[in-house]
Coordinates of C-alpha atoms in Angstrom, one line a residue:
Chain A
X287 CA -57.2 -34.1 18.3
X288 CA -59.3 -37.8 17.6
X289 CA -57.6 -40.4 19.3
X290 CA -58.8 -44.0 20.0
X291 CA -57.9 -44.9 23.3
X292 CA -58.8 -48.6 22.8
X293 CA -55.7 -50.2 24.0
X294 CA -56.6 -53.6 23.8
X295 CA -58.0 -53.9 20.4
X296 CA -56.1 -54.3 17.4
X297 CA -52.4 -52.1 17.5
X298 CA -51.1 -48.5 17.5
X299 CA -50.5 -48.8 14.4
X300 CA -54.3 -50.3 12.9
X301 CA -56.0 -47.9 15.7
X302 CA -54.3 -44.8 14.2
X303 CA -54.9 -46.4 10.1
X304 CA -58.1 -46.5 11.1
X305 CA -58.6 -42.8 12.4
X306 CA -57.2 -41.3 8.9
X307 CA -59.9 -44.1 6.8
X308 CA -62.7 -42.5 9.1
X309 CA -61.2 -39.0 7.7
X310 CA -60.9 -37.6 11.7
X311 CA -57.3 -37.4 11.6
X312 CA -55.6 -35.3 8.7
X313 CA -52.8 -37.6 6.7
X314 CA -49.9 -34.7 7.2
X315 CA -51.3 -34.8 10.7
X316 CA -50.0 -38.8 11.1
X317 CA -47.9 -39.4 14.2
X318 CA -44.1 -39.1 13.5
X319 CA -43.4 -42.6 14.2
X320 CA -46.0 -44.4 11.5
X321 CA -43.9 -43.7 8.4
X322 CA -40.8 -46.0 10.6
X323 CA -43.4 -48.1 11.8
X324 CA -45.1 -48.7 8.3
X325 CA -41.7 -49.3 6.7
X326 CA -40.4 -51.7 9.9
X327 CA -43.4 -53.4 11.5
X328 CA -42.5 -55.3 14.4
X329 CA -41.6 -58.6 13.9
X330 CA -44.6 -59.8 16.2
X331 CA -47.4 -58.0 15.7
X332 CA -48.4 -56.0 19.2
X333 CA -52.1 -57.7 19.5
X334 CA -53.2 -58.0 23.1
X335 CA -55.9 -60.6 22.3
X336 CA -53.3 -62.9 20.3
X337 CA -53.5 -66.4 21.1
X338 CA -50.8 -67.8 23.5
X339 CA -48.2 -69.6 22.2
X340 CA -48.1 -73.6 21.9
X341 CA -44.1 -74.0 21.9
X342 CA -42.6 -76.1 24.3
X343 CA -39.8 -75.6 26.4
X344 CA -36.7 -78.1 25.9
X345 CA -35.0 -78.9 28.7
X346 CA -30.7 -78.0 28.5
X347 CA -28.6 -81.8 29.3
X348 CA -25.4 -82.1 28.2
X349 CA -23.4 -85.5 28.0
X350 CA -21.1 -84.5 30.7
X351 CA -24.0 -83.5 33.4
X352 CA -23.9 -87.7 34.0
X353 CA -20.0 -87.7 34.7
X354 CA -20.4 -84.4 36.5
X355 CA -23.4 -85.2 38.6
X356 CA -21.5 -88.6 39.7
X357 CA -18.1 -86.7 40.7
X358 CA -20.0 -84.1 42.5
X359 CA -21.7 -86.7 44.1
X360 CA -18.3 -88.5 45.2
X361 CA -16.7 -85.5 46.4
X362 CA -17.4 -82.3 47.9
X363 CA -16.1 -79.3 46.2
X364 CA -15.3 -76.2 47.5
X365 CA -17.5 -72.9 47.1
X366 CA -17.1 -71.6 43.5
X367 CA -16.4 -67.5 42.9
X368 CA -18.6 -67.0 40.5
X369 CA -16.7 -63.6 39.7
X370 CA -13.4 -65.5 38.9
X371 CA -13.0 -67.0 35.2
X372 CA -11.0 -70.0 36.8
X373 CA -11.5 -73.1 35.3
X374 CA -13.5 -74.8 37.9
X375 CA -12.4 -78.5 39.9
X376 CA -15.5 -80.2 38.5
X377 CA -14.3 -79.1 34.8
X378 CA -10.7 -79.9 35.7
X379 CA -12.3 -83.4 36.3
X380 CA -14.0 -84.2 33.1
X381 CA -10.9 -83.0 30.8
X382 CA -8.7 -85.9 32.7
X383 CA -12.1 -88.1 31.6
X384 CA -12.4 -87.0 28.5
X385 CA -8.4 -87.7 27.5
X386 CA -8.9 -91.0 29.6
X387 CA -11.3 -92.0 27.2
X388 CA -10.3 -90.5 24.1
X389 CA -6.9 -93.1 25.1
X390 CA -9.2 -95.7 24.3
X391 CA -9.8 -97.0 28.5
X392 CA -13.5 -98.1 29.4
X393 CA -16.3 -95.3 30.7
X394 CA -15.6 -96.5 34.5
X395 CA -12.3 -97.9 34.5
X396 CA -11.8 -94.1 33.4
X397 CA -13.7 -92.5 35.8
X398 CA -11.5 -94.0 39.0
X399 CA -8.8 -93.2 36.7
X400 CA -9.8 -89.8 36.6
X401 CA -10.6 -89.7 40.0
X402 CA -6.7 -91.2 41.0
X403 CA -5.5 -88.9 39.3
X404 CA -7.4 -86.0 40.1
X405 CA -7.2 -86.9 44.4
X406 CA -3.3 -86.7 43.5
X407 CA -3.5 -83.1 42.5
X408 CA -6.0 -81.6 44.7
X409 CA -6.7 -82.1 48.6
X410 CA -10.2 -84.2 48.3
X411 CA -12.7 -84.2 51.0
X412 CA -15.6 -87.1 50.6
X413 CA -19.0 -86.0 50.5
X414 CA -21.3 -86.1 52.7
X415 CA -24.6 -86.7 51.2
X416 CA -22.5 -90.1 50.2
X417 CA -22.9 -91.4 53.3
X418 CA -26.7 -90.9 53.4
X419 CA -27.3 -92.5 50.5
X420 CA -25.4 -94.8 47.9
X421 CA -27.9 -94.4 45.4
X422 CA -26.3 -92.1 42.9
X423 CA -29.1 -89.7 41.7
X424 CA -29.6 -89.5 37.7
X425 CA -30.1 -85.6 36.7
Chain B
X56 CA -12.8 -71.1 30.1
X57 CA -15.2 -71.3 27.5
X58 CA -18.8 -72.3 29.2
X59 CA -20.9 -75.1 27.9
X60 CA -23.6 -72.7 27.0
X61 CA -21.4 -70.0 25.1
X62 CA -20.3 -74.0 23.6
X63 CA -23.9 -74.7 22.5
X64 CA -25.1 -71.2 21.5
X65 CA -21.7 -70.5 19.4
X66 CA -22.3 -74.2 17.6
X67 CA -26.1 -72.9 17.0
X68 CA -24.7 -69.3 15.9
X69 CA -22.5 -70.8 13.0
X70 CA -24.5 -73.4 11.8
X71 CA -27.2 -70.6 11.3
X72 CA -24.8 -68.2 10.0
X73 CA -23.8 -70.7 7.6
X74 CA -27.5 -71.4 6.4
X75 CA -28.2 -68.3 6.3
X76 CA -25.3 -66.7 4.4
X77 CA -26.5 -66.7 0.9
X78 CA -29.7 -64.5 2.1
X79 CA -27.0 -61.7 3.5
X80 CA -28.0 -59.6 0.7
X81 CA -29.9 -56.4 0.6
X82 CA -33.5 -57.3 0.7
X83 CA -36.1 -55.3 3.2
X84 CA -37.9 -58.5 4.4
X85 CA -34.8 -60.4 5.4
X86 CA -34.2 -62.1 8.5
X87 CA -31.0 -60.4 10.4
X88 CA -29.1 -62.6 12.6
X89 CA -26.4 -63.0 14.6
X90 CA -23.8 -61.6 11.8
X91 CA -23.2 -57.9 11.7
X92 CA -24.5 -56.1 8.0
X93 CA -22.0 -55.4 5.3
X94 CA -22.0 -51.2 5.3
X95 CA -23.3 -49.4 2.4
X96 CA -20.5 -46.6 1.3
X97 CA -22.9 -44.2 0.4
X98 CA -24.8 -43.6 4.1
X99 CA -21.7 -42.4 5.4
X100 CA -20.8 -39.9 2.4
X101 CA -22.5 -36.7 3.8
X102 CA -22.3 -35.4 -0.1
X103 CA -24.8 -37.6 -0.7
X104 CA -27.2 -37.5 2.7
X105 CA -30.4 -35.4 1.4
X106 CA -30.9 -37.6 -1.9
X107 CA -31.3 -40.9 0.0
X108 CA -34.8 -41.1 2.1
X109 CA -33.2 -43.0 5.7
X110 CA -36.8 -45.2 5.6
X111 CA -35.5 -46.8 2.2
X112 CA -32.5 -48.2 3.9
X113 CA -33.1 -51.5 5.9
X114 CA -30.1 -50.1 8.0
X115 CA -29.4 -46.6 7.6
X116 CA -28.1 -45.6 10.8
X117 CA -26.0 -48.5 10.8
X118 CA -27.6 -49.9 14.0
X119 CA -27.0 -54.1 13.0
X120 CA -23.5 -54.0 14.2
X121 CA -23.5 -52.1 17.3
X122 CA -23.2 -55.5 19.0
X123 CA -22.9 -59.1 18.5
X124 CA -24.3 -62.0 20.5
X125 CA -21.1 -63.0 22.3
X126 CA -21.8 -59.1 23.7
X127 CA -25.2 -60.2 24.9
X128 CA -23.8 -63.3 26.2
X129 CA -21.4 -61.4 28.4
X130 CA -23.9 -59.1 29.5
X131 CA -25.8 -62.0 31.1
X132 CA -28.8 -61.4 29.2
X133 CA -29.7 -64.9 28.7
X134 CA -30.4 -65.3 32.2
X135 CA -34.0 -65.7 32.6
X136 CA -36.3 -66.7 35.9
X137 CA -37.5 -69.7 37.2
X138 CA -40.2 -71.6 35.2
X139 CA -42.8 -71.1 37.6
X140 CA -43.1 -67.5 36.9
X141 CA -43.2 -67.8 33.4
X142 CA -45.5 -65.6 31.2
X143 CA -46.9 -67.8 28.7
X144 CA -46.8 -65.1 25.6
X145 CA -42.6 -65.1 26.7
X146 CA -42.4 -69.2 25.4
X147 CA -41.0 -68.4 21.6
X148 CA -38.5 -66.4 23.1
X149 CA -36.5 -69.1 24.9
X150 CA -33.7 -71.4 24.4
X151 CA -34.6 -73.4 27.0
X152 CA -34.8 -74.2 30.5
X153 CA -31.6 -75.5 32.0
X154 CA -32.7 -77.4 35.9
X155 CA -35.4 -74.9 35.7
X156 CA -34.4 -72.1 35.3
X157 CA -35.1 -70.9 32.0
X158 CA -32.4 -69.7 29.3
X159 CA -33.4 -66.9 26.3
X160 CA -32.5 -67.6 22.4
X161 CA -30.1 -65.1 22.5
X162 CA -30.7 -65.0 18.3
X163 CA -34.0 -64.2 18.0
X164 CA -33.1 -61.8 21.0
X165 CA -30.2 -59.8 18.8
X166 CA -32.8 -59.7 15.9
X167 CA -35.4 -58.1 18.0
X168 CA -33.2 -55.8 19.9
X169 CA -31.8 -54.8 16.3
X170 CA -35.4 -54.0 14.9
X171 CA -35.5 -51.8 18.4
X172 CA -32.3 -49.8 17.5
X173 CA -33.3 -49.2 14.1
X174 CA -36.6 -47.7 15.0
X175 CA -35.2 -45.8 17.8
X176 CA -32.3 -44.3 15.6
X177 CA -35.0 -43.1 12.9
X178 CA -36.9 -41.4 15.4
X179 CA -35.1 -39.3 17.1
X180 CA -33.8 -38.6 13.3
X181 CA -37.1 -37.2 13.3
X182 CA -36.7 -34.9 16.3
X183 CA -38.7 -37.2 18.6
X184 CA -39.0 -37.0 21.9
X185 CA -38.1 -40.4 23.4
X186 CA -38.7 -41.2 27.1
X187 CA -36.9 -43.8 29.1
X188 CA -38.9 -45.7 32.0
X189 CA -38.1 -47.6 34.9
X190 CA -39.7 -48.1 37.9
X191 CA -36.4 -50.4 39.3
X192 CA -34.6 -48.1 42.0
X193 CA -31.7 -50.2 41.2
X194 CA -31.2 -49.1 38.0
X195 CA -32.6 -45.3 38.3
X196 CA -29.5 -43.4 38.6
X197 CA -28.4 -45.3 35.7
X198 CA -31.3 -44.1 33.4
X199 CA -31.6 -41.0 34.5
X200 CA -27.8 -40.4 33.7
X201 CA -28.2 -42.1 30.4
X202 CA -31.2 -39.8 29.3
X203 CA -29.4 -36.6 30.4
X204 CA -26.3 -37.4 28.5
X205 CA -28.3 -38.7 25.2
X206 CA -29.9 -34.9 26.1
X207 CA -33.6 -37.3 25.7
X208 CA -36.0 -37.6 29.6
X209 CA -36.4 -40.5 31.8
X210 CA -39.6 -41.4 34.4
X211 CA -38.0 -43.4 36.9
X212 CA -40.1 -42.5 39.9
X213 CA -43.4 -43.3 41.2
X214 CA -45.3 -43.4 38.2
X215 CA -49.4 -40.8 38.4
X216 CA -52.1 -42.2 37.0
X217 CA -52.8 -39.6 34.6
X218 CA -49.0 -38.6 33.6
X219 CA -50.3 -39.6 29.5
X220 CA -54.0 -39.9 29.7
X221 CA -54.7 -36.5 31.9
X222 CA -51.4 -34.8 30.8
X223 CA -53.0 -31.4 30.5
X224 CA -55.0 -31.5 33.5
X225 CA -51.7 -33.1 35.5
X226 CA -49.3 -30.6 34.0
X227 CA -51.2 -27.5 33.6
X228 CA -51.2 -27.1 30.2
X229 CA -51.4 -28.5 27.1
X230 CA -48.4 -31.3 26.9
X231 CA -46.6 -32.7 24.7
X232 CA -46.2 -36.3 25.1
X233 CA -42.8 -38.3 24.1
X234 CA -43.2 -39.9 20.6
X235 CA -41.0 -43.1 22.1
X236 CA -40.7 -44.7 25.8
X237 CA -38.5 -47.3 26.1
X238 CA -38.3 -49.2 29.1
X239 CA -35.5 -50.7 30.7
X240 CA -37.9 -53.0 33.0
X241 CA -41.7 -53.5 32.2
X242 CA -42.6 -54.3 36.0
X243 CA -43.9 -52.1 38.6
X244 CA -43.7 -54.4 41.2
X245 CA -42.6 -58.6 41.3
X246 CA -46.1 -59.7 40.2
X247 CA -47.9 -56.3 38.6
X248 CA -47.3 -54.5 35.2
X249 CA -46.0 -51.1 35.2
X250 CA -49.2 -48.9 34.3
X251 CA -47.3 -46.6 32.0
X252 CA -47.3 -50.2 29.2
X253 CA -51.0 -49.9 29.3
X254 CA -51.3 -46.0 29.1
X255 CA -48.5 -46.0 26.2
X256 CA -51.2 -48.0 24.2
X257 CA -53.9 -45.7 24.9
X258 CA -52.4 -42.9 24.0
X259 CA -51.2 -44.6 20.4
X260 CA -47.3 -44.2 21.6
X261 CA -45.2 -46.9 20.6
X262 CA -43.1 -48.6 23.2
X263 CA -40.0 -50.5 23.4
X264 CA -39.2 -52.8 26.4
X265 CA -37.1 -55.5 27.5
X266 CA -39.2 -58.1 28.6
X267 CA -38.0 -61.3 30.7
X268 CA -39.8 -64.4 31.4
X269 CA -41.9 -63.4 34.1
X270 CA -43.2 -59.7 32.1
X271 CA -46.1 -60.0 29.2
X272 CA -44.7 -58.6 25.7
X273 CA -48.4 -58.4 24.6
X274 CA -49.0 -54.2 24.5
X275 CA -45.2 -53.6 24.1
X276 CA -45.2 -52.6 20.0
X277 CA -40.9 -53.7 20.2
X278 CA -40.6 -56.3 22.9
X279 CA -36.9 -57.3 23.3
X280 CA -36.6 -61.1 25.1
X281 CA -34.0 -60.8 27.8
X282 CA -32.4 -60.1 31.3
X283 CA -33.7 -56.9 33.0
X284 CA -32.4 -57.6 36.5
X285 CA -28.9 -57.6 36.2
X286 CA -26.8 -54.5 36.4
X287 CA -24.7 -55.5 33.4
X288 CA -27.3 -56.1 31.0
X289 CA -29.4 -53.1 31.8
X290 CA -25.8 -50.9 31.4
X291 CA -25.3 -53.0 27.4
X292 CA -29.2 -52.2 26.6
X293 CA -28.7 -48.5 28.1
X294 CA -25.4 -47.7 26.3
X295 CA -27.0 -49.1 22.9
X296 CA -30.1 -47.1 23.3
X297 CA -27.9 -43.9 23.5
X298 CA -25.8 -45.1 20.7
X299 CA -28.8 -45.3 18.5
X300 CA -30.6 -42.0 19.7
X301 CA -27.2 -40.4 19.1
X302 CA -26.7 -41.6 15.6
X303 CA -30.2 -40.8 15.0
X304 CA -29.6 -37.1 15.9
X305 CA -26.0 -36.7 14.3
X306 CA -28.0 -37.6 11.2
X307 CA -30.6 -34.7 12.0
X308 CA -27.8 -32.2 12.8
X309 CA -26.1 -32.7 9.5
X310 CA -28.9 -32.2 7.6
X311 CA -29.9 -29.4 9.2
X312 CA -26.2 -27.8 8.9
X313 CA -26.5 -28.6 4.7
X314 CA -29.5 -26.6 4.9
X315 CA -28.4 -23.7 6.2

């Protein structure tokens, strides 16, 4: 049987079009898949020599990776299961925030709030890349 | 717990669903997102099979809600790897990169992996022969057992250079090649492609493949953006693909009973 073995030009789908204008393949003779794939073309169409993209990747922040980055800064917390679906300290943390300052309090009068309140539940160990350096790093 | 990123993709999910509800009608061209499609009565009435032509049906086989996006999410498919091995070709696929490490649209991922299921499900309704690859030793048993059960093949081993392009010389006689590969993982190795991509494209089959950040969705006909490292993910994209091949052949079956 004709075939075009041309994989890099044009698609499947334009190679084998192209056979049965050039009368070497038989239209009954068609592939099975080119009636699905004439009636659902992909949605990007499978050109090798396509030009790259020029989208550019957004980086994920969220609000609370400031207040997180600070606490986890301030104080060591233990090794997180990633199996488990526990609610984790650092999250624990940023809910007694984020009530502290939906109460109306100031962002770091609520933060050693938070913290207060959060060493009275939970055995705290300081950090120790706190004592290298005081600079708190900004994510 | 409900993560910050399930937060942020669910707050994406409605506000698109929202946008996009008035368009959920029955057009051909129409976008398909993260909502699962109304059912149409008569598909299912067997009474009725032989007079409606599956191709004229943007959803015959009823393969749009197999799955939602909170199933992907669970799955871990939006996992993807670190920026530095990014493809560029994967960039429209992604979310975003979160401390580098890069995160896939899980939307435009459904949407794709839908298209995928559709065009599986219609060809194995036209007694195709559909071949599942993976070169990942990880996830061979897995395949292998998948392919049996959906009673379709599976190439999970070293892969010969002339399995398609010498198949009669390889095999001793003249072959018949599968109408459909799928693969599970695109990669032969960390940094090289897995050769059966290219020899797919020579050989005018169409492919479907799940392709992360670090694998090139250029030859792949049905690329579908996401996680094919995780045991999870691979066991959600195996169990849709039998789904669909199943559907696909319950269709043949009963048409082939009503013509008896």
């Amino acid at each position: 049987m004709a075939q075009s073995r041309t994989d890099r030009i044009g698609t499947i789908f334009s190679r084998m079009t192209a056979l049965v204008r050039a009368d070497v393949i038989h239209p009954n003779n068609l592939p099975l898949w080119y009636e699905v794939y004439k009636t659902f073309p992909p949605k990007y169409e499978p050109k090798y020599n396509r030009k790259p993209p020029t989208t550019e990747i957004q980086n994920i922040f969220y609000q609370e990776d400031l207040i997180r980055a600070k606490f986890q800064n301030d104080i060591s917390i233990p090794i997180i299961d990633m199996k488990s679906d526990d609610v984790t300290k650092t999250q624990i943390f940023y809910t007694l925030y984020e009530c502290l300052l939906q109460g109306g309090v100031e962002k770091e009068e609520a933060y050693e709030k938070a913290m207060i309140s959060y060493k009275s539940i939970f055995k705290t160990y300081e950090s120790k890349k706190s004592h290298k350096s005081t600079k708190q790093n900004e994510p | 717990m409900v993560s910050i990123i399930t937060r942020t993709f669910s707050s994406k999910l409605y506000r698109d669903c929202s946008i996009l509800l008035p368009l959920f009608t029955y057009s051909r061209k129409r976008k398909l997102f993260t909502k699962p499609e109304l059912r149409q009565e008569e598909a299912s009435n067997i009474d009725n099979l032989r007079d409606i032509n599956p191709l004229s049906h943007p959803d015959f086989f009823h393969v749009y809600d197999m799955f939602t996006v909170k199933d992907l999410f669970d799955a871990r498919v939006h996992f993807g790897h670190k920026e530095g091995s990014l493809n560029e070709y994967m960039k429209p696929f992604l979310f975003g990169s979160r401390l580098g490490y890069l995160i896939f649209d899980l939307d435009q991922t459904a949407e794709l992996l839908r298209q995928a299921l559709n065009f599986t499900a219609h060809v194995a309704s036209r007694n195709g022969v559909i071949l599942f690859i993976a070169k990942n030793p990880q996830i061979s048993y897995l395949v292998e057992t998948t392919a049996k059960e959906c009673q379709e093949y599976a190439h999970t081993r070293r892969w010969k250079r002339g399995t398609f392009t010498n198949a009669t010389h390889e095999f001793g006689s003249i072959t018949r090649l599968p109408d459909l590969c799928i693969f599970l993982n695109t990669m032969h190795s960390v940094v090289e492609q897995h050769m059966a991509v290219n020899h797919a494209a020579k050989m005018c089959i169409p492919t479907i493949g799940i392709v992360d950040t670090n694998c090139d969705p250029r030859l792949i006909t049905y690329p579908i953006p996401g996680n094919d490292d995780t045991f999870y993910s691979i066991e959600l994209y195996c169990k849709l693909f039998k789904k669909a091949i199943m559907r696909g052949k319950k269709y043949r079956d009963d048409i082939l009973a009503k013509n008896m």
